[in-house]
PDB file of C-alpha atoms in Angstrom:
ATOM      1  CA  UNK H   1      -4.758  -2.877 -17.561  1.00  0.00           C
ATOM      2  CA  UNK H   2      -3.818  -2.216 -13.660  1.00  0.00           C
ATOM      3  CA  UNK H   3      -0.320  -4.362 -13.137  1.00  0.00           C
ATOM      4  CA  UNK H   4      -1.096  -5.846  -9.271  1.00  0.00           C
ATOM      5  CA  UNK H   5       1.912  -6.149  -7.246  1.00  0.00           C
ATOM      6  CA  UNK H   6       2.210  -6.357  -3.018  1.00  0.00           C
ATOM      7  CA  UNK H   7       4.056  -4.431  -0.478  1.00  0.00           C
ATOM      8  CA  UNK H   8       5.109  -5.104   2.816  1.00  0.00           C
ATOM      9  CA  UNK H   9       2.794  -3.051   6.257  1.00  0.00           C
ATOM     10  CA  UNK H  10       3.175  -3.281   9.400  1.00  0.00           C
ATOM     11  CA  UNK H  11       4.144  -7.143   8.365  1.00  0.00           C
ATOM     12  CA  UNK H  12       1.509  -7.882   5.912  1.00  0.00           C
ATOM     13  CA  UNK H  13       1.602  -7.755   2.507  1.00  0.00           C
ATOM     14  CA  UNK H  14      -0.436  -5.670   0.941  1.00  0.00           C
ATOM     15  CA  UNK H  15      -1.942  -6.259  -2.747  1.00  0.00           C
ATOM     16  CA  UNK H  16      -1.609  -2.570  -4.412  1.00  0.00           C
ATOM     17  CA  UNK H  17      -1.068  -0.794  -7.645  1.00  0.00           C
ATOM     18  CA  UNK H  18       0.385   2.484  -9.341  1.00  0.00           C
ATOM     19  CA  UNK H  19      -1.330   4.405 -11.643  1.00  0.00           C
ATOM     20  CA  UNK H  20       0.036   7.847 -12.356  1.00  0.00           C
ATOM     21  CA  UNK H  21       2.976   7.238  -9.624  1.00  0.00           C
ATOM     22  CA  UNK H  22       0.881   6.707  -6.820  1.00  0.00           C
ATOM     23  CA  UNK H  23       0.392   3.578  -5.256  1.00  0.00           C
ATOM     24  CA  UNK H  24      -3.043   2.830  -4.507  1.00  0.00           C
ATOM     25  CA  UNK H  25      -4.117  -0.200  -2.292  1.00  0.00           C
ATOM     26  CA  UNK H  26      -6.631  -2.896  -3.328  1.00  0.00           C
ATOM     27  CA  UNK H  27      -9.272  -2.672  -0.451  1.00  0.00           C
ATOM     28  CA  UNK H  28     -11.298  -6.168   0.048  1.00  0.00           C
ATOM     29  CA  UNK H  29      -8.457  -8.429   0.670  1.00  0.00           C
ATOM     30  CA  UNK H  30      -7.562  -5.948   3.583  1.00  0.00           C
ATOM     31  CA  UNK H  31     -10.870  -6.026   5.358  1.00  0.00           C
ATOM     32  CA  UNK H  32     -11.402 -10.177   4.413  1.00  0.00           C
ATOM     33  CA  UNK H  33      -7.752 -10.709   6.102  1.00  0.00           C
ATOM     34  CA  UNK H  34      -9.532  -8.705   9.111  1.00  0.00           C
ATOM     35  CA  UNK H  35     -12.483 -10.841   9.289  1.00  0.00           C
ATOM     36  CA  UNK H  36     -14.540  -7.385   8.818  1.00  0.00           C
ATOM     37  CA  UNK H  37     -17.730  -7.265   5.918  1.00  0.00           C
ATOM     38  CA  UNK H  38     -16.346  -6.301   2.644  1.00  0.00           C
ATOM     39  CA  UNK H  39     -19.739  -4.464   1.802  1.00  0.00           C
ATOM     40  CA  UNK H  40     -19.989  -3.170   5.038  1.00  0.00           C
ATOM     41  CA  UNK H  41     -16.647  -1.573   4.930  1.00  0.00           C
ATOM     42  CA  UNK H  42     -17.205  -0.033   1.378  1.00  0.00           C
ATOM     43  CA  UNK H  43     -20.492   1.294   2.787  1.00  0.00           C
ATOM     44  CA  UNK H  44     -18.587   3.311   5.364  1.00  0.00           C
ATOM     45  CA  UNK H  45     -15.777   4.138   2.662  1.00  0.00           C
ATOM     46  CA  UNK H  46     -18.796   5.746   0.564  1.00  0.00           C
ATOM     47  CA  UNK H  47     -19.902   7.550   3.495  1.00  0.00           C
ATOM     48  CA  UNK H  48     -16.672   9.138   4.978  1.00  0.00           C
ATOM     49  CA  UNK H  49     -16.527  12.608   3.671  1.00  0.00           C
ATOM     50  CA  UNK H  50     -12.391  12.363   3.130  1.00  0.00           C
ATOM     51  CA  UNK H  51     -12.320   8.797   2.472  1.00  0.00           C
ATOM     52  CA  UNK H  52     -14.955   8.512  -0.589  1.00  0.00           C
ATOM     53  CA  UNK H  53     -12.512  11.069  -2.193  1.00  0.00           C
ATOM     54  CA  UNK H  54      -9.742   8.624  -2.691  1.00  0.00           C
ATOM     55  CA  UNK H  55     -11.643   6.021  -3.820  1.00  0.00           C
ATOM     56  CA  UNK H  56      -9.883   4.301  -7.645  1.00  0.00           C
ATOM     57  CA  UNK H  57     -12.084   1.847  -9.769  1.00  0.00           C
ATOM     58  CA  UNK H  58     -10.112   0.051 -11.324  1.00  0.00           C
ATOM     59  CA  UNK H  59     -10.033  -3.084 -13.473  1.00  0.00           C
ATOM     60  CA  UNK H  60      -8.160  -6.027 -13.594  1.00  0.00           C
ATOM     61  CA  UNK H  61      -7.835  -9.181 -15.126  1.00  0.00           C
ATOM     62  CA  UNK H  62      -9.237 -12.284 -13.186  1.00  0.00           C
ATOM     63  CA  UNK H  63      -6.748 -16.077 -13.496  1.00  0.00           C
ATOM     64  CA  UNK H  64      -9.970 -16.959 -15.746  1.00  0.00           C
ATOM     65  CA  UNK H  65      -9.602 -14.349 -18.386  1.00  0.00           C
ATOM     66  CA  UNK H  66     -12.783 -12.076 -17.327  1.00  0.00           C
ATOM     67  CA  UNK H  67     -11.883  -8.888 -16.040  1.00  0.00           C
ATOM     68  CA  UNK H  68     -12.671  -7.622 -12.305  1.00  0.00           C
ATOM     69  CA  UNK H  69     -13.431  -4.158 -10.876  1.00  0.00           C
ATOM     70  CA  UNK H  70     -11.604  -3.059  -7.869  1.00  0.00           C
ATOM     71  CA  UNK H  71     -11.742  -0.833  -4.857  1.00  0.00           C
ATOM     72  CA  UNK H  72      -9.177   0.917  -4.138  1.00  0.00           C
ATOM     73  CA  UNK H  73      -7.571   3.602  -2.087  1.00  0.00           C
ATOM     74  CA  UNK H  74      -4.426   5.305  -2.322  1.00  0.00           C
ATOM     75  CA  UNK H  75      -1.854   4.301   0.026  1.00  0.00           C
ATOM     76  CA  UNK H  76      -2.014   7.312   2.119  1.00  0.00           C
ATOM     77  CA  UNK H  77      -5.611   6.764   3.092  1.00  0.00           C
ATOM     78  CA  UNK H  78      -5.379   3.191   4.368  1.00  0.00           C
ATOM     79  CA  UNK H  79      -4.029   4.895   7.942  1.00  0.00           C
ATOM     80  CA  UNK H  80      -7.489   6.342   8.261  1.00  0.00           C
ATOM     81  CA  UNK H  81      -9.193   3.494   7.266  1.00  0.00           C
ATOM     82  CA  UNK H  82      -7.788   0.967   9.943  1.00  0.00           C
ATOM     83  CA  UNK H  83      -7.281   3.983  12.678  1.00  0.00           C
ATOM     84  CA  UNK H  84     -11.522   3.783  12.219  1.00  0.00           C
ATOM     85  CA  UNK H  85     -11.984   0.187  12.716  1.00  0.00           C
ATOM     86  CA  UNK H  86     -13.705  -0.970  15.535  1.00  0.00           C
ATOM     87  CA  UNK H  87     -11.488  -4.324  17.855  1.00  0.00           C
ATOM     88  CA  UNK H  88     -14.550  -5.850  18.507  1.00  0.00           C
ATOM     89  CA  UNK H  89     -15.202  -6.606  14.324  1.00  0.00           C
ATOM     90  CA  UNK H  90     -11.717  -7.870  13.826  1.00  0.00           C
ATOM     91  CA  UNK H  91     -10.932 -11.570  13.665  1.00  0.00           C
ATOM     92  CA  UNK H  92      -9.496 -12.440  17.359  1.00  0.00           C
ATOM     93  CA  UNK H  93      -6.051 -13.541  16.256  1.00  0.00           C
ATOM     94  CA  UNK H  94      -5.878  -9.738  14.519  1.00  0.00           C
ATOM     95  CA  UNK H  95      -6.844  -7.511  17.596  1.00  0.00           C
ATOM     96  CA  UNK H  96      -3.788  -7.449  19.551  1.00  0.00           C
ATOM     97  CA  UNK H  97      -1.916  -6.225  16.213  1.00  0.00           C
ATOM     98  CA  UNK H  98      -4.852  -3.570  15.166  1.00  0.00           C
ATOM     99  CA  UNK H  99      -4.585  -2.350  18.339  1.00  0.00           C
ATOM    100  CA  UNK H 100      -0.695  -1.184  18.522  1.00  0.00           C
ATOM    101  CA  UNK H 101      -1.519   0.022  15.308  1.00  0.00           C
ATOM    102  CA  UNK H 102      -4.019   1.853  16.440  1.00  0.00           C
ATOM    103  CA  UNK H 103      -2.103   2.947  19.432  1.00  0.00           C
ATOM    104  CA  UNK H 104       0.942   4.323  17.211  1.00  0.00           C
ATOM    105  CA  UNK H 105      -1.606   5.809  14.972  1.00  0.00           C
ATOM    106  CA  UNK H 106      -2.355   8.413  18.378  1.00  0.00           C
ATOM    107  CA  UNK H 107       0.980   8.912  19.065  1.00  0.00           C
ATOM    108  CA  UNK H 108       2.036   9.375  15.498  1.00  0.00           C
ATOM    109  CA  UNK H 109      -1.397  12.467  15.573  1.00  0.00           C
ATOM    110  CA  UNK H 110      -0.163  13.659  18.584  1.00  0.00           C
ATOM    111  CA  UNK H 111       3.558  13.863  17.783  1.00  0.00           C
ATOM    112  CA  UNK H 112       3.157  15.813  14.555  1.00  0.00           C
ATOM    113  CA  UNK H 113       0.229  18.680  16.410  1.00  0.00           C
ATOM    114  CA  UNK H 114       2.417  19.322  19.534  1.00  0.00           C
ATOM    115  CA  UNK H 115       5.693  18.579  18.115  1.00  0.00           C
ATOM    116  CA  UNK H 116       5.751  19.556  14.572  1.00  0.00           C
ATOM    117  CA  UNK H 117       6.810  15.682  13.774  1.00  0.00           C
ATOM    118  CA  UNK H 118       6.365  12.571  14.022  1.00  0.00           C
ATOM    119  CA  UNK H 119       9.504   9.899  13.277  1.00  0.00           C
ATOM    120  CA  UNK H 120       8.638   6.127  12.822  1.00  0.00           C
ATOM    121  CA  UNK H 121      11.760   4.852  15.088  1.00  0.00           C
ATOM    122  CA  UNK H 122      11.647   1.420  12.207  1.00  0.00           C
ATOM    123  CA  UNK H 123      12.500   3.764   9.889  1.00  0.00           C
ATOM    124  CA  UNK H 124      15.140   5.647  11.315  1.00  0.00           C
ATOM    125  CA  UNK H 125      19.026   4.012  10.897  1.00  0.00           C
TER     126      UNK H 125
END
């Protein structure tokens, strides 16, 4: 069985897992906290070419003693994901947020084609 434990992004904690050392995120509580579709958003998970790669089943068990399958995605994907979401799905109270996201998510692209690298100023001491 999948041990579940959660992580901290961008101030949110995220529900995740690691199987074979890599930590891989547990999808629908991400898009519910958004206030997007959960089988909308797997729809368009199964349909992006890079995205659908990356994709985990795995299972779980649920508080009741039945087991649960999950959707996941490794960590490294989840940038993608959000950078693809659309501000006019997203609960009100989550747009201003999604949208620096979104914002650092350019310069973060841009940094690392026409500079060779991009540094998260958080991370740097």
């Amino acid at each position: 069985m999948n041990e579940l434990t959660t992580i901290k992004f961008h101030g949110a904690d995220l529900v995740t897992t690691n199987k074979d050392g890599k930590i891989l995120v547990v999808m629908k509580p991400i898009a519910e906290a958004l206030g997007l579709d959960w089988r909308s958003q797997l729809q368009r998970i199964k349909r992006d070419p890079a995205l659908k790669q990356g994709v985990v089943k795995l299972t779980t068990p649920t508080t009741d003693g039945g087991l649960q399958e999950m959707v996941t995605l490794p960590i490294e994907f989840l940038n993608g994901w959000l950078f693809k979401i659309s501000i006019n799905q997203v609960k009100p109270e989550i747009k201003d947020r999604l949208i620096e996201y979104q914002r650092e998510c350019y310069q973060a692209l841009h940094d690392y084609h026409y500079k060779g690298i991009a540094i998260n100023d958080r991370l740097v001491s």
